[in-house]
Structure formats: C-alpha cells, structure tokens
Short mmCIF file of C-alpha atoms and ligand atoms in Angstrom, two decimals:
data_model
loop_
_atom_site.label_atom_id
_atom_site.label_comp_id
_atom_site.label_asym_id
_atom_site.label_seq_id
_atom_site.Cartn_x
_atom_site.Cartn_y
_atom_site.Cartn_z
CA UNK A 1 8.53 -17.67 -8.17
CA UNK A 2 8.69 -20.71 -5.83
CA UNK A 3 5.72 -21.14 -3.48
CA UNK A 4 6.56 -20.99 0.26
CA UNK A 5 5.28 -23.91 2.26
CA UNK A 6 3.91 -24.12 5.79
CA UNK A 7 5.22 -21.70 8.41
CA UNK A 8 7.34 -23.07 11.24
CA UNK A 9 5.62 -24.42 14.33
CA UNK A 10 8.07 -22.82 16.75
CA UNK A 11 8.43 -19.32 15.36
CA UNK A 12 6.37 -16.87 13.37
CA UNK A 13 7.69 -16.33 9.88
CA UNK A 14 6.99 -13.81 7.11
CA UNK A 15 7.12 -11.14 9.78
CA UNK A 16 9.02 -7.86 9.82
CA UNK A 17 9.73 -6.79 13.40
CA UNK A 18 10.35 -3.10 13.95
CA UNK A 19 12.75 -2.48 16.84
CA UNK A 20 16.22 -2.94 18.19
CA UNK A 21 17.28 -6.44 17.16
CA UNK A 22 18.79 -7.09 20.62
CA UNK A 23 15.29 -6.89 22.13
CA UNK A 24 13.59 -8.66 19.24
CA UNK A 25 16.13 -11.48 19.12
CA UNK A 26 15.68 -12.16 22.84
CA UNK A 27 12.05 -13.01 22.13
CA UNK A 28 13.02 -15.80 19.72
CA UNK A 29 13.51 -19.40 20.95
CA UNK A 30 16.86 -21.16 20.80
CA UNK A 31 17.85 -22.91 17.55
CA UNK A 32 14.86 -21.81 15.46
CA UNK A 33 16.36 -20.42 12.20
CA UNK A 34 18.33 -22.08 9.40
CA UNK A 35 20.26 -19.18 7.94
CA UNK A 36 21.24 -15.75 9.15
CA UNK A 37 22.58 -12.93 7.01
CA UNK A 38 23.44 -9.59 8.53
CA UNK A 39 24.73 -6.37 7.03
CA UNK A 40 24.95 -4.04 10.02
CA UNK A 41 25.75 -0.36 9.64
CA UNK A 42 29.35 0.31 10.61
CA UNK A 43 28.62 3.04 13.07
CA UNK A 44 26.17 1.85 15.65
CA UNK A 45 24.99 5.18 16.93
CA UNK A 46 24.38 6.50 13.44
CA UNK A 47 22.11 3.66 12.39
CA UNK A 48 19.51 5.86 10.89
CA UNK A 49 21.91 8.06 9.03
CA UNK A 50 23.62 5.01 7.60
CA UNK A 51 20.33 3.83 6.18
CA UNK A 52 19.96 7.18 4.58
CA UNK A 53 23.56 7.27 3.47
CA UNK A 54 24.98 10.33 5.20
CA UNK A 55 28.00 8.79 6.84
CA UNK A 56 30.86 8.86 4.46
CA UNK A 57 32.12 12.35 5.10
CA UNK A 58 31.60 12.04 8.82
CA UNK A 59 33.64 8.84 8.98
CA UNK A 60 36.73 10.67 7.85
CA UNK A 61 36.75 12.83 11.00
CA UNK A 62 36.20 10.03 13.45
CA UNK A 63 38.74 8.50 15.76
CA UNK A 64 38.99 5.13 14.02
CA UNK A 65 39.95 3.14 17.10
CA UNK A 66 37.09 4.56 19.21
CA UNK A 67 34.51 3.86 16.56
CA UNK A 68 35.75 0.31 15.93
CA UNK A 69 35.64 -0.41 19.63
CA UNK A 70 32.16 1.01 19.98
CA UNK A 71 30.99 -0.98 16.94
CA UNK A 72 32.33 -4.29 18.30
CA UNK A 73 30.77 -3.60 21.71
CA UNK A 74 27.47 -2.90 20.01
CA UNK A 75 27.66 -5.98 17.80
CA UNK A 76 28.90 -8.57 20.31
CA UNK A 77 25.68 -9.12 22.32
CA UNK A 78 23.69 -9.14 19.09
CA UNK A 79 25.91 -11.81 17.56
CA UNK A 80 25.67 -13.89 20.76
CA UNK A 81 21.87 -13.81 20.36
CA UNK A 82 22.11 -14.60 16.66
CA UNK A 83 24.31 -17.64 17.39
CA UNK A 84 21.75 -18.76 19.98
CA UNK A 85 18.77 -18.61 17.63
CA UNK A 86 20.58 -20.49 14.86
CA UNK A 87 19.77 -24.20 14.40
CA UNK A 88 22.65 -26.67 14.90
CA UNK A 89 22.59 -27.17 11.11
CA UNK A 90 22.45 -23.42 10.46
CA UNK A 91 24.82 -21.02 8.77
CA UNK A 92 25.69 -17.42 9.53
CA UNK A 93 26.92 -14.70 7.14
CA UNK A 94 28.27 -11.35 8.38
CA UNK A 95 28.65 -8.65 5.69
CA UNK A 96 31.13 -5.91 6.45
CA UNK A 97 34.10 -4.00 5.02
CA UNK A 98 37.64 -2.94 5.89
CA UNK A 99 36.47 -0.57 8.63
CA UNK A 100 36.10 -3.41 11.12
CA UNK A 101 36.36 -6.74 9.30
CA UNK A 102 39.46 -7.92 11.18
CA UNK A 103 37.92 -7.16 14.54
CA UNK A 104 34.62 -8.73 13.48
CA UNK A 105 36.44 -11.98 12.56
CA UNK A 106 38.07 -12.16 16.00
CA UNK A 107 34.74 -11.48 17.70
CA UNK A 108 32.92 -14.12 15.64
CA UNK A 109 35.66 -16.69 16.29
CA UNK A 110 35.04 -16.12 20.00
CA UNK A 111 31.29 -16.51 19.64
CA UNK A 112 31.03 -19.36 17.09
CA UNK A 113 34.40 -21.04 17.70
CA UNK A 114 37.39 -20.60 15.45
CA UNK A 115 36.80 -24.02 13.88
CA UNK A 116 33.31 -23.08 12.82
CA UNK A 117 34.66 -20.46 10.44
CA UNK A 118 34.16 -21.67 6.87
CA UNK A 119 35.10 -18.86 4.49
CA UNK A 120 35.94 -15.24 4.02
CA UNK A 121 34.17 -14.16 0.86
CA UNK A 122 35.39 -11.13 -1.02
CA UNK A 123 32.64 -9.39 -2.97
CA UNK A 124 34.10 -7.02 -5.53
CA UNK A 125 31.56 -4.18 -5.23
CA UNK A 126 32.80 -1.91 -7.98
CA UNK A 127 35.46 -1.93 -10.66
CA UNK A 128 37.31 0.97 -9.07
CA UNK A 129 37.13 3.17 -6.00
CA UNK A 130 39.06 6.38 -5.86
CA UNK A 131 40.95 6.64 -2.56
CA UNK A 132 43.64 9.31 -2.34
CA UNK A 133 47.13 8.15 -1.33
CA UNK A 134 46.16 4.50 -0.85
CA UNK A 135 44.72 1.63 -2.90
CA UNK A 136 41.10 1.89 -3.89
CA UNK A 137 38.97 -0.11 -1.47
CA UNK A 138 36.47 -1.70 -3.81
CA UNK A 139 35.37 -4.82 -1.99
CA UNK A 140 33.24 -5.98 0.91
CA UNK A 141 33.92 -8.94 3.12
CA UNK A 142 31.48 -11.67 4.12
CA UNK A 143 32.35 -14.07 6.92
CA UNK A 144 30.64 -17.45 6.71
CA UNK A 145 30.32 -19.58 9.87
CA UNK A 146 28.47 -22.84 10.54
CA UNK A 147 26.96 -23.39 13.94
CA UNK A 148 27.66 -27.12 14.11
CA UNK A 149 29.52 -29.75 12.12
CA UNK A 150 26.75 -30.73 9.78
CA UNK A 151 25.47 -27.67 8.02
CA UNK A 152 23.17 -27.28 5.01
CA UNK A 153 25.27 -26.93 1.88
CA UNK A 154 24.20 -26.85 -1.74
CA UNK A 155 27.25 -26.66 -4.02
CA UNK A 156 26.96 -23.83 -6.49
CA UNK A 157 28.86 -23.39 -9.74
CA UNK A 158 29.77 -20.45 -11.94
CA UNK A 159 30.20 -20.61 -15.74
CA UNK A 160 33.70 -21.31 -17.14
CA UNK A 161 35.55 -18.29 -18.44
CA UNK A 162 35.86 -17.93 -22.18
CA UNK A 163 39.65 -18.20 -21.85
CA UNK A 164 39.26 -21.54 -20.02
CA UNK A 165 36.81 -23.01 -22.51
CA UNK A 166 38.90 -21.83 -25.47
CA UNK A 167 41.96 -23.48 -24.00
CA UNK A 168 40.36 -26.70 -22.81
CA UNK A 169 37.35 -27.41 -24.95
CA UNK A 170 39.13 -27.40 -28.27
CA UNK A 171 37.25 -30.24 -29.96
CA UNK A 172 33.87 -30.11 -31.64
CA UNK A 173 31.84 -33.24 -32.52
CA UNK A 174 29.76 -33.84 -35.65
CA UNK A 175 26.74 -32.29 -33.87
CA UNK A 176 28.66 -29.12 -33.10
CA UNK A 177 29.08 -29.90 -29.36
CA UNK A 178 32.30 -28.71 -27.74
CA UNK A 179 34.34 -31.17 -25.67
CA UNK A 180 37.71 -31.77 -24.03
CA UNK A 181 39.42 -35.12 -23.75
CA UNK A 182 41.23 -36.94 -20.93
CA UNK A 183 43.61 -39.87 -20.77
CA UNK A 184 42.06 -43.34 -20.40
CA UNK A 185 45.08 -44.99 -18.80
CA UNK A 186 46.06 -45.30 -15.10
CA UNK A 187 49.12 -46.38 -13.19
CA UNK A 188 47.36 -48.65 -10.67
CA UNK A 189 46.24 -51.95 -12.20
CA UNK A 190 43.12 -53.67 -10.89
CA UNK A 191 41.49 -56.60 -12.76
CA UNK A 192 42.00 -57.14 -16.44
CA UNK A 193 43.38 -53.75 -17.55
CA UNK A 194 46.31 -54.57 -19.76
CA UNK A 195 44.32 -55.89 -22.75
CA UNK A 196 44.73 -54.85 -26.39
CA UNK A 197 42.12 -52.38 -27.58
CA UNK A 198 40.83 -52.41 -31.17
CA UNK A 199 40.06 -49.03 -32.72
CA UNK A 200 37.07 -48.67 -35.07
CA UNK A 201 39.48 -48.54 -38.08
CA UNK A 202 40.96 -51.92 -37.04
CA UNK A 203 44.20 -50.87 -35.36
CA UNK A 204 45.34 -52.41 -32.06
CA UNK A 205 46.49 -50.19 -29.24
CA UNK A 206 47.98 -50.82 -25.82
CA UNK A 207 48.30 -48.49 -22.82
CA UNK A 208 51.49 -46.31 -22.68
CA UNK A 209 54.59 -48.10 -21.34
CA UNK A 210 54.26 -48.84 -17.61
CA UNK A 211 50.57 -47.94 -17.56
CA UNK A 212 47.22 -49.78 -17.74
CA UNK A 213 43.78 -49.05 -19.02
CA UNK A 214 41.74 -47.11 -16.46
CA UNK A 215 38.60 -49.08 -17.34
CA UNK A 216 37.63 -52.68 -17.96
CA UNK A 217 37.13 -53.84 -21.54
CA UNK A 218 33.30 -53.94 -21.00
CA UNK A 219 33.29 -50.38 -19.69
CA UNK A 220 35.43 -49.20 -22.64
CA UNK A 221 32.96 -50.83 -25.03
CA UNK A 222 30.06 -49.22 -23.28
CA UNK A 223 31.69 -45.80 -23.56
CA UNK A 224 32.52 -46.33 -27.21
CA UNK A 225 28.90 -47.34 -27.98
CA UNK A 226 27.80 -44.13 -26.23
CA UNK A 227 30.10 -42.07 -28.53
CA UNK A 228 32.26 -40.98 -25.62
CA UNK A 229 35.61 -42.02 -27.06
CA UNK A 230 37.77 -39.81 -29.26
CA UNK A 231 40.72 -41.38 -31.09
CA UNK A 232 44.00 -39.57 -31.57
CA UNK A 233 45.80 -40.04 -34.94
CA UNK A 234 47.99 -42.62 -33.14
CA UNK A 235 44.82 -44.60 -32.38
CA UNK A 236 45.04 -43.87 -28.63
CA UNK A 237 41.46 -43.66 -27.16
CA UNK A 238 40.62 -40.55 -25.09
CA UNK A 239 37.54 -39.89 -23.00
CA UNK A 240 35.28 -37.05 -24.16
CA UNK A 241 33.86 -34.50 -21.66
CA UNK A 242 31.14 -32.36 -23.18
CA UNK A 243 31.06 -28.71 -22.18
CA UNK A 244 27.28 -28.57 -21.96
CA UNK A 245 27.29 -31.44 -19.41
CA UNK A 246 29.79 -29.81 -17.07
CA UNK A 247 28.32 -27.92 -14.11
CA UNK A 248 30.91 -25.09 -14.31
CA UNK A 249 33.52 -24.03 -11.80
CA UNK A 250 32.56 -24.71 -8.14
CA UNK A 251 31.94 -21.30 -6.61
CA UNK A 252 35.07 -19.86 -5.02
CA UNK A 253 35.49 -17.18 -2.39
CA UNK A 254 36.21 -14.28 -4.73
CA UNK A 255 32.95 -12.94 -6.12
CA UNK A 256 33.40 -10.46 -8.93
CA UNK A 257 30.33 -11.37 -10.99
CA UNK A 258 27.69 -9.58 -8.97
CA UNK A 259 27.16 -5.89 -9.65
CA UNK A 260 26.36 -3.45 -6.84
CA UNK A 261 22.99 -1.70 -6.89
CA UNK A 262 23.72 1.55 -8.70
CA UNK A 263 21.62 4.28 -10.22
CA UNK A 264 19.92 2.75 -13.19
CA UNK A 265 19.72 -0.73 -11.61
CA UNK A 266 16.22 -2.08 -12.02
CA UNK A 267 15.97 -3.21 -8.42
CA UNK A 268 17.20 0.13 -6.99
CA UNK A 269 15.01 1.75 -4.33
CA UNK A 270 17.29 4.69 -3.69
CA UNK A 271 18.97 3.60 -0.42
CA UNK A 272 22.76 3.64 -0.59
CA UNK A 273 23.17 0.52 1.54
CA UNK A 274 20.87 -1.64 -0.56
CA UNK A 275 22.58 -4.91 -1.49
CA UNK A 276 21.98 -6.70 -4.76
CA UNK A 277 19.37 -9.45 -4.90
CA UNK A 278 21.84 -11.71 -6.78
CA UNK A 279 24.16 -11.66 -3.73
CA UNK A 280 21.42 -12.78 -1.35
CA UNK A 281 20.11 -15.25 -3.91
CA UNK A 282 23.51 -16.95 -3.92
CA UNK A 283 23.90 -17.08 -0.18
CA UNK A 284 20.37 -18.35 0.38
CA UNK A 285 20.62 -20.95 -2.39
CA UNK A 286 23.93 -22.30 -1.07
CA UNK A 287 23.08 -22.34 2.63
CA UNK A 288 19.39 -23.20 2.87
CA UNK A 289 16.72 -25.42 1.38
CA UNK A 290 13.15 -24.60 0.36
CA UNK A 291 10.94 -23.73 3.35
CA UNK A 292 13.97 -23.17 5.64
CA UNK A 293 13.89 -20.00 7.74
CA UNK A 294 16.14 -17.11 6.76
CA UNK A 295 16.67 -14.29 9.28
CA UNK A 296 18.05 -10.85 8.52
CA UNK A 297 18.34 -8.83 11.73
CA UNK A 298 19.48 -5.60 10.02
CA UNK A 299 17.29 -5.92 7.00
CA UNK A 300 17.25 -2.32 5.61
CA UNK A 301 15.10 -2.32 2.51
CA UNK A 302 14.56 -6.04 2.73
CA UNK A 303 16.83 -7.55 0.05
CA UNK A 304 17.30 -10.78 2.00
CA UNK A 305 13.57 -11.08 2.62
CA UNK A 306 12.67 -10.60 -1.03
CA UNK A 307 15.35 -13.12 -2.15
CA UNK A 308 14.15 -15.63 0.47
CA UNK A 309 10.53 -15.20 -0.57
CA UNK A 310 11.44 -15.64 -4.25
CA UNK A 311 13.37 -18.83 -3.45
CA UNK A 312 10.46 -20.32 -1.49
CA UNK A 313 12.07 -19.91 1.95
CA UNK A 314 10.41 -18.68 5.11
CA UNK A 315 11.83 -15.45 6.49
CA UNK A 316 12.00 -13.12 9.48
CA UNK A 317 13.21 -9.52 9.17
CA UNK A 318 14.19 -7.09 11.93
CA UNK A 319 15.00 -3.40 11.54
CA UNK A 320 15.05 -0.54 14.02
CA UNK A 321 13.97 2.02 11.48
CA UNK A 322 10.19 2.35 10.98
CA UNK A 323 10.95 3.92 7.61
CA UNK A 324 13.01 0.91 6.56
CA UNK A 325 10.16 -1.36 7.72
CA UNK A 326 7.70 0.55 5.58
CA UNK A 327 10.02 0.58 2.59
CA UNK A 328 10.51 -3.19 2.73
CA UNK A 329 6.82 -3.86 3.25
CA UNK A 330 6.10 -1.94 0.08
CA UNK A 331 8.88 -3.81 -1.74
CA UNK A 332 7.43 -7.19 -0.69
CA UNK A 333 4.04 -6.09 -1.92
CA UNK A 334 5.38 -4.71 -5.21
CA UNK A 335 8.10 -7.26 -6.07
CA UNK A 336 6.76 -10.46 -4.56
CA UNK A 337 3.07 -9.69 -4.91
CA UNK A 338 2.71 -10.52 -1.21
CA UNK A 339 -0.20 -9.03 0.74
CA UNK A 340 0.34 -7.34 4.08
CA UNK A 341 -2.71 -8.65 5.87
CA UNK A 342 -3.10 -9.99 9.41
CA UNK A 343 -6.03 -12.31 8.62
CA UNK A 344 -4.39 -13.71 5.51
CA UNK A 345 -1.14 -14.22 7.46
CA UNK A 346 -2.99 -16.16 10.16
CA UNK A 347 -4.13 -18.50 7.42
CA UNK A 348 -0.51 -19.01 6.27
CA UNK A 349 -0.26 -16.40 3.46
CA UNK A 350 0.97 -12.86 3.07
CA UNK A 351 3.05 -11.11 5.71
CA UNK A 352 2.82 -8.74 8.67
CA UNK A 353 4.82 -5.89 10.18
CA UNK A 354 4.97 -5.94 13.97
CA UNK A 355 5.90 -3.39 16.63
CA UNK A 356 5.87 -0.20 14.57
CA UNK A 357 5.83 2.74 16.99
CA UNK A 358 2.18 3.63 17.54
CA UNK A 359 2.13 5.46 20.85
CA UNK A 360 2.94 9.08 21.61
CA UNK A 361 5.67 7.96 24.01
CA UNK A 362 7.37 5.85 21.31
CA UNK A 363 7.06 8.61 18.76
CA UNK A 364 8.79 11.05 21.10
CA UNK A 365 11.81 8.76 21.23
CA UNK A 366 12.42 8.01 17.55
CA UNK A 367 15.01 10.12 15.68
CA UNK A 368 13.72 13.43 14.22
CA UNK A 369 13.77 12.37 10.59
CA UNK A 370 11.99 9.11 11.37
CA UNK A 371 9.38 11.21 13.15
CA UNK A 372 9.08 13.50 10.15
CA UNK A 373 8.60 10.52 7.85
CA UNK A 374 6.02 9.02 10.16
CA UNK A 375 3.97 12.21 10.30
CA UNK A 376 4.14 12.95 6.57
CA UNK A 377 3.22 9.40 5.62
CA UNK A 378 0.42 9.29 8.19
CA UNK A 379 -1.07 12.39 6.53
CA UNK A 380 -0.85 10.68 3.14
CA UNK A 381 1.93 12.97 1.95
CA UNK A 382 5.31 12.38 0.32
CA UNK A 383 8.30 12.92 2.60
CA UNK A 384 10.94 15.31 1.35
CA UNK A 385 13.90 13.16 0.28
CA UNK A 386 16.58 15.77 1.09
CA UNK A 387 16.71 16.02 4.85
CA UNK A 388 19.20 18.89 4.72
CA UNK A 389 18.32 22.10 2.92
CA UNK A 390 14.63 21.23 2.83
CA UNK A 391 13.74 24.95 2.97
CA UNK A 392 11.29 24.39 5.81
CA UNK A 393 9.29 21.70 4.06
CA UNK A 394 9.26 18.15 5.45
CA UNK A 395 6.74 16.77 3.01
CA UNK A 396 4.10 17.59 0.46
CA UNK A 397 0.48 16.62 0.10
CA UNK A 398 -0.89 16.44 -3.43
CA UNK A 399 -4.65 16.85 -2.84
CA UNK A 400 -7.08 14.53 -4.57
CA UNK A 401 -9.20 17.54 -5.53
CA UNK A 402 -6.32 18.58 -7.81
CA UNK A 403 -6.44 15.31 -9.78
CA UNK A 404 -6.05 15.92 -13.53
CA UNK A 405 -9.08 16.91 -15.59
CA UNK A 406 -9.38 15.10 -18.89
CA UNK A 407 -8.16 17.97 -20.99
CA UNK A 408 -5.11 18.58 -18.79
CA UNK A 409 -1.75 16.84 -18.94
CA UNK A 410 -1.40 13.90 -16.53
CA UNK A 411 1.29 15.52 -14.43
CA UNK A 412 -0.36 18.98 -14.18
CA UNK A 413 -1.91 18.15 -10.83
CA UNK A 414 1.60 17.77 -9.34
CA UNK A 415 1.82 21.57 -9.47
CA UNK A 416 -0.80 21.83 -6.75
CA UNK A 417 0.52 20.77 -3.38
CA UNK A 418 0.34 21.68 0.28
CA UNK A 419 3.49 21.81 2.41
CA UNK A 420 3.82 19.80 5.64
CA UNK A 421 6.04 20.98 8.44
CA UNK A 422 6.83 18.64 11.33
CA UNK A 423 8.36 19.50 14.72
CA UNK A 424 9.07 16.78 17.23
CA UNK A 425 8.46 19.23 20.08
CA UNK A 426 6.25 19.20 23.17
CA UNK A 427 4.78 22.45 22.04
CA UNK A 428 5.30 24.29 18.73
CA UNK A 429 5.51 28.02 19.42
CA UNK A 430 4.91 31.22 17.53
CA UNK A 431 8.43 31.39 15.96
CA UNK A 432 7.85 27.92 14.45
CA UNK A 433 4.59 29.15 12.88
CA UNK A 434 6.28 32.37 11.69
CA UNK A 435 8.87 30.45 9.72
CA UNK A 436 6.23 28.16 8.22
CA UNK A 437 4.26 31.23 7.14
CA UNK A 438 7.37 32.45 5.35
CA UNK A 439 7.56 29.12 3.50
CA UNK A 440 3.87 29.29 2.50
CA UNK A 441 4.24 32.83 1.27
CA UNK A 442 7.41 32.00 -0.67
CA UNK A 443 5.87 28.93 -2.28
CA UNK A 444 2.52 30.67 -2.74
CA UNK A 445 0.58 27.81 -1.13
CA UNK A 446 -2.99 28.35 -0.03
CA UNK A 447 -2.95 25.60 2.58
CA UNK A 448 -0.35 23.93 4.74
CA UNK A 449 -0.15 21.40 7.61
CA UNK A 450 1.89 21.76 10.78
CA UNK A 451 2.44 18.70 13.00
CA UNK A 452 3.67 18.73 16.58
CA UNK A 453 2.87 17.15 19.93
CA UNK A 454 1.02 20.34 20.98
CA UNK A 455 0.77 24.05 20.13
CA UNK A 456 1.19 27.08 22.39
CA UNK A 457 -1.78 29.48 22.51
CA UNK A 458 0.51 32.07 20.85
CA UNK A 459 1.07 29.68 17.95
CA UNK A 460 -2.66 29.14 17.49
CA UNK A 461 -3.44 32.88 17.53
CA UNK A 462 -0.66 33.42 14.97
CA UNK A 463 -2.26 30.84 12.67
CA UNK A 464 -5.57 32.75 12.96
CA UNK A 465 -3.88 36.12 12.33
CA UNK A 466 -2.10 34.76 9.24
CA UNK A 467 -5.43 33.58 7.80
CA UNK A 468 -7.05 36.98 8.40
CA UNK A 469 -4.13 38.76 6.80
CA UNK A 470 -3.42 36.50 3.80
CA UNK A 471 -6.37 34.12 3.41
CA UNK A 472 -3.86 31.21 3.69
CA UNK A 473 -4.81 28.31 5.95
CA UNK A 474 -2.42 26.53 8.29
CA UNK A 475 -3.90 23.41 9.83
CA UNK A 476 -2.30 22.57 13.17
CA UNK A 477 -2.32 18.84 13.85
CA UNK A 478 -1.23 17.15 17.07
CA UNK A 479 0.28 13.68 17.13
CA UNK A 480 -2.65 12.58 19.30
CA UNK A 481 -5.08 13.65 16.57
CA UNK A 482 -3.14 11.81 13.89
CA UNK A 483 -2.99 8.66 16.03
CA UNK A 484 -6.72 8.80 16.83
CA UNK A 485 -7.42 9.27 13.15
CA UNK A 486 -5.32 6.26 12.33
CA UNK A 487 -7.00 4.18 14.97
CA UNK A 488 -10.38 5.31 13.60
CA UNK A 489 -9.25 4.35 10.12
CA UNK A 490 -8.00 1.02 11.35
CA UNK A 491 -11.32 0.28 13.02
CA UNK A 492 -13.30 1.29 9.96
C1 LIG B 501 23.36 -1.46 5.94
S1 LIG B 501 21.62 -1.44 6.25
C2 LIG B 501 21.10 -3.00 5.62
C3 LIG B 501 20.83 -2.97 4.16
C4 LIG B 501 20.23 -4.27 3.65
N1 LIG B 501 21.22 -5.32 3.61
C5 LIG B 501 19.61 -4.08 2.27
O1 LIG B 501 20.06 -4.71 1.29
O2 LIG B 501 18.72 -3.31 2.17
C6 LIG B 501 21.59 -1.66 7.95
C7 LIG B 501 20.24 -1.60 8.57
O3 LIG B 501 20.36 -1.95 9.96
C8 LIG B 501 19.37 -1.25 10.70
N2 LIG B 501 19.77 -1.24 12.12
C9 LIG B 501 20.75 -0.53 12.70
N3 LIG B 501 20.79 -0.79 13.99
C10 LIG B 501 19.83 -1.71 14.25
C11 LIG B 501 19.41 -2.37 15.43
N4 LIG B 501 19.98 -2.18 16.60
N5 LIG B 501 18.41 -3.25 15.32
C12 LIG B 501 17.77 -3.51 14.13
N6 LIG B 501 18.16 -2.88 12.97
C13 LIG B 501 19.19 -2.00 13.05
C14 LIG B 501 19.34 0.12 10.02
O4 LIG B 501 18.09 0.79 10.26
C15 LIG B 501 19.54 -0.22 8.55
O5 LIG B 501 18.30 -0.33 7.90
#
C-alpha cells in the first residue's frame, strides 16, 4: 500500500463529511481538488433508499419524465459547485446509467463546456440483464470531463487479447520469447538509406523496388548486434517487437474487464450500489498522481476513498447518510488499517468523520431508518438488516454476560439477545409499548430496550405493569439519555 504524503495546505483531507453535499461543497475553497468522481443515486428524494437498494420496483411506477427532470434539477447546483472546487488541471467523472445519462451529458456540457468533454466510458456491469420486451441494459455510463486544457493524464494499458497475440506474435526466439516483426523499409528517403545490406549468411539485400531503408546503416548494425533483426528466407531484414516489452493496448472507452461487486465478491459489504475497487483504481490511476486530492461527494460505502488511500492519494468524502459514513469509516479502518482518531489526524495520520448528527434536533430530522440505525448502534446493538417485515424488532443486543463459557460452542451466546425497538416520536405511548410486549413474549426475551424522544406516563405505567405480570423488563431510553451517555463516554 502506497504511503500518503503531506495533507494539502488549503483544504482538510482524509475527512468524511456527513451532510448534504451542496452545503458541504460550499464550504470548500475554489480550485482545491485534483479529481472528482461521483456516483449519485438516480432518484434524489429517495437517497437513503437507494443506498439500501429498495428502488428498483418503485422506479417502474414512476413518471419517467418527472423523475428525470427532478434529478437534473437536484444535480445541477451540485455539479456547479463540483466544477468550482476542481483545480484547473483537474478531472471530473460522473457515473450514471440509461435513466438520465443523456440529460446528464447536456447538463455537464453546459457547466464544464462542451469542449471539455473527453470521453463517454461504457462499463459493462454484467454479462446479461433480463429486461422484458427490450434489450438487456447491462452497462453503466461514465462521463469524463477536464476542467481546463492541461489535465493530469497517465496513459493506462490493458493486456492484448489471446486472439491478437496468436495472430500477431507468431514468432518465438531461441530463448522462448514471443515476437512480431515489422518492415524495415520506408518510402521517404533521408540521408544514406539506399545502401546494400549484408545478411549474416553473406547474402546482399536491397530495399523493395521504389523504397529505402528506414534506418541508417549504423542504426541497422546496432539493431542487429542487439539481436533485434529477424531475416526472412529471402534475406529481407525485419524488426523484432517482443511481446513482453509491449505495454499492451492503450485503454479504450469500452470497459468489460471489471466485474461488478456481487455476492461472493471479497470486497462486498452488502450495499447494492457499491462499485468495484478496480473501477475506482483505474480512474484514480489515470487521472491523478500520488498525493493529489480525490473527492467523492456521494461516497456511499467509500469505494473511491479506499482506492485513493491505497494509491497514496489524499481524499475527501461526503455523504448525507450517517449510516453510510459509519460503514465507510469501518471499511477504512478494516481495509486500509487507517485509524479514526482526531489527535492522530492533526498530526497528519489517520482520518476523521465530521458533522455526524449529534443533537436531538438533527436526529428528529433524519429519515426513520437512519434514526433506527443510529439508536441501535449507539446502544451497542446490531441493526436489523431487513427494514420491512422486521416483526417489531429494529435491532438486537447480544449481552456481554452471555459470552461463551469454555465448554460451550463459540456461537451459543448468539442465542441470548435483547430486542431493541426504536420510535422516532416525540412521545412513545401505551400502544407502542403494548406491541413491543407482544414481541418480547413471542420471542421469549427477558429484557428489551425501547428508544424514543420521550414516553407518555401511560407508557411508563404499562412497562411497570408488564414487569409485575411477566417478570420481563423493558428499559425505556430517551434520545437525550443516549446522547448524554455518549457525551460522557466521549469525555471519559
Ligand atoms: C449510489 S451511492 C454511491 C455508492 C458508492 N459509489 C460506492 O461505491 O459505495 C450514492 C450515495 O449518495 C449519497 N447521497 C445522496 N444524496 C446525497 C446528498 N445530497 N449529499 C451527499 N450524499 C448524498 C447516498 O447516501 C448514497 O450513499
């Protein structure tokens, strides 16, 4: 893994900002980043659901025109900000698909200038996609723009296909190296290029009729001494090109050699919109240099940040979802061995997450499932992955007291758990407690946690009555209590 160098003097790097990127981008100075990659969710008002992958069925019922228009209106001011924060030598990649790609291209031409458009890259996501009554849509589109006329560019190559090497590299030398040959004559004379050439077996050869040698006699000699000349049976010298010295095919715009992240992929975190590291690796390698700053303003589970870190680039990530921010922080810790630590970060190492919602007012505004995740994680529990059909359980706590005894199987303690129910309500009432009691009875749990902003007095008496009747304990927790606890823990 390459080592990142010094952070930039004008902007903080190795930071994940939690929040709407429009607000976060406005805080960044002009011309401060070298490369931007974005992979925005198609439907702007379903951001969260897109991250959790619940959109496909809903899309089918939408008015396509209305959603495209809304999407472009949502993206335009963000792309204007992104263009502003890009350095004059910077590049911009917009990842999208057929839903809006044609409208996105027009919008980006307006923002960056039509002449700044460099490429439309087609990434073949899967071998086949089953679409009824039309062709299977199995690719994504990436638009590549340069901000100015002098952008960072590192030419990349892909290996030759077997078919190409079989057809072209047909010769093998005495050391087993494969090579192809090319003509050593030219049609434009310059200097002494019509001499007679002597082959190693003593024959004399001249260029074909009307042509000249492409090299001077000295150069020919030099190449022969280096073993770079192959002689045809006619004696005609040909220049050897060794396969192992060729860089490969310069990378083209059709990318079919990068697999999508699917179940079973080693890098998979379980989010349907996660992009493969190899894709980001390629973009970052081509369009930035070590220690350059890479920005992903819709960074999801942080693929661009991980790729940038691995390639020794600086990075900035922005995502509106606190869950996504936590997921990517964990990924950076696990995959890049990077520590999330304010003090370390101040000394130029590790990374930090900024602006996670920490106040009651902020927590009231985040979407319900984000709130559920926040509460469950704050209690040290595991959020329930299925957000629909969760049978009244938003998360589970596996108490430390149930850790395995030596003689028991390692996973036995997973059988002991306490349910967590979360309601993003001003006041949880008696009916809320009643349904949680039903869950506890059904699951035969002795203890459970209920989180809300407050509890009605009815709810609290019901909790007491339930304990008297069944011996089961429901612990009511307010958001304030959780926040105070976290602050206490933070100060500890
Ligand atoms: C398609 S996902 C990105 C996936 C990412 N490329 C990866 O490989 O993990 C889009 C992300 O954009 C985030 N998002 C949506 N609207 C946003 C906004 N206004 N500001 C910042 N992030 C936003 C969503 O929370 C989601 O995580």
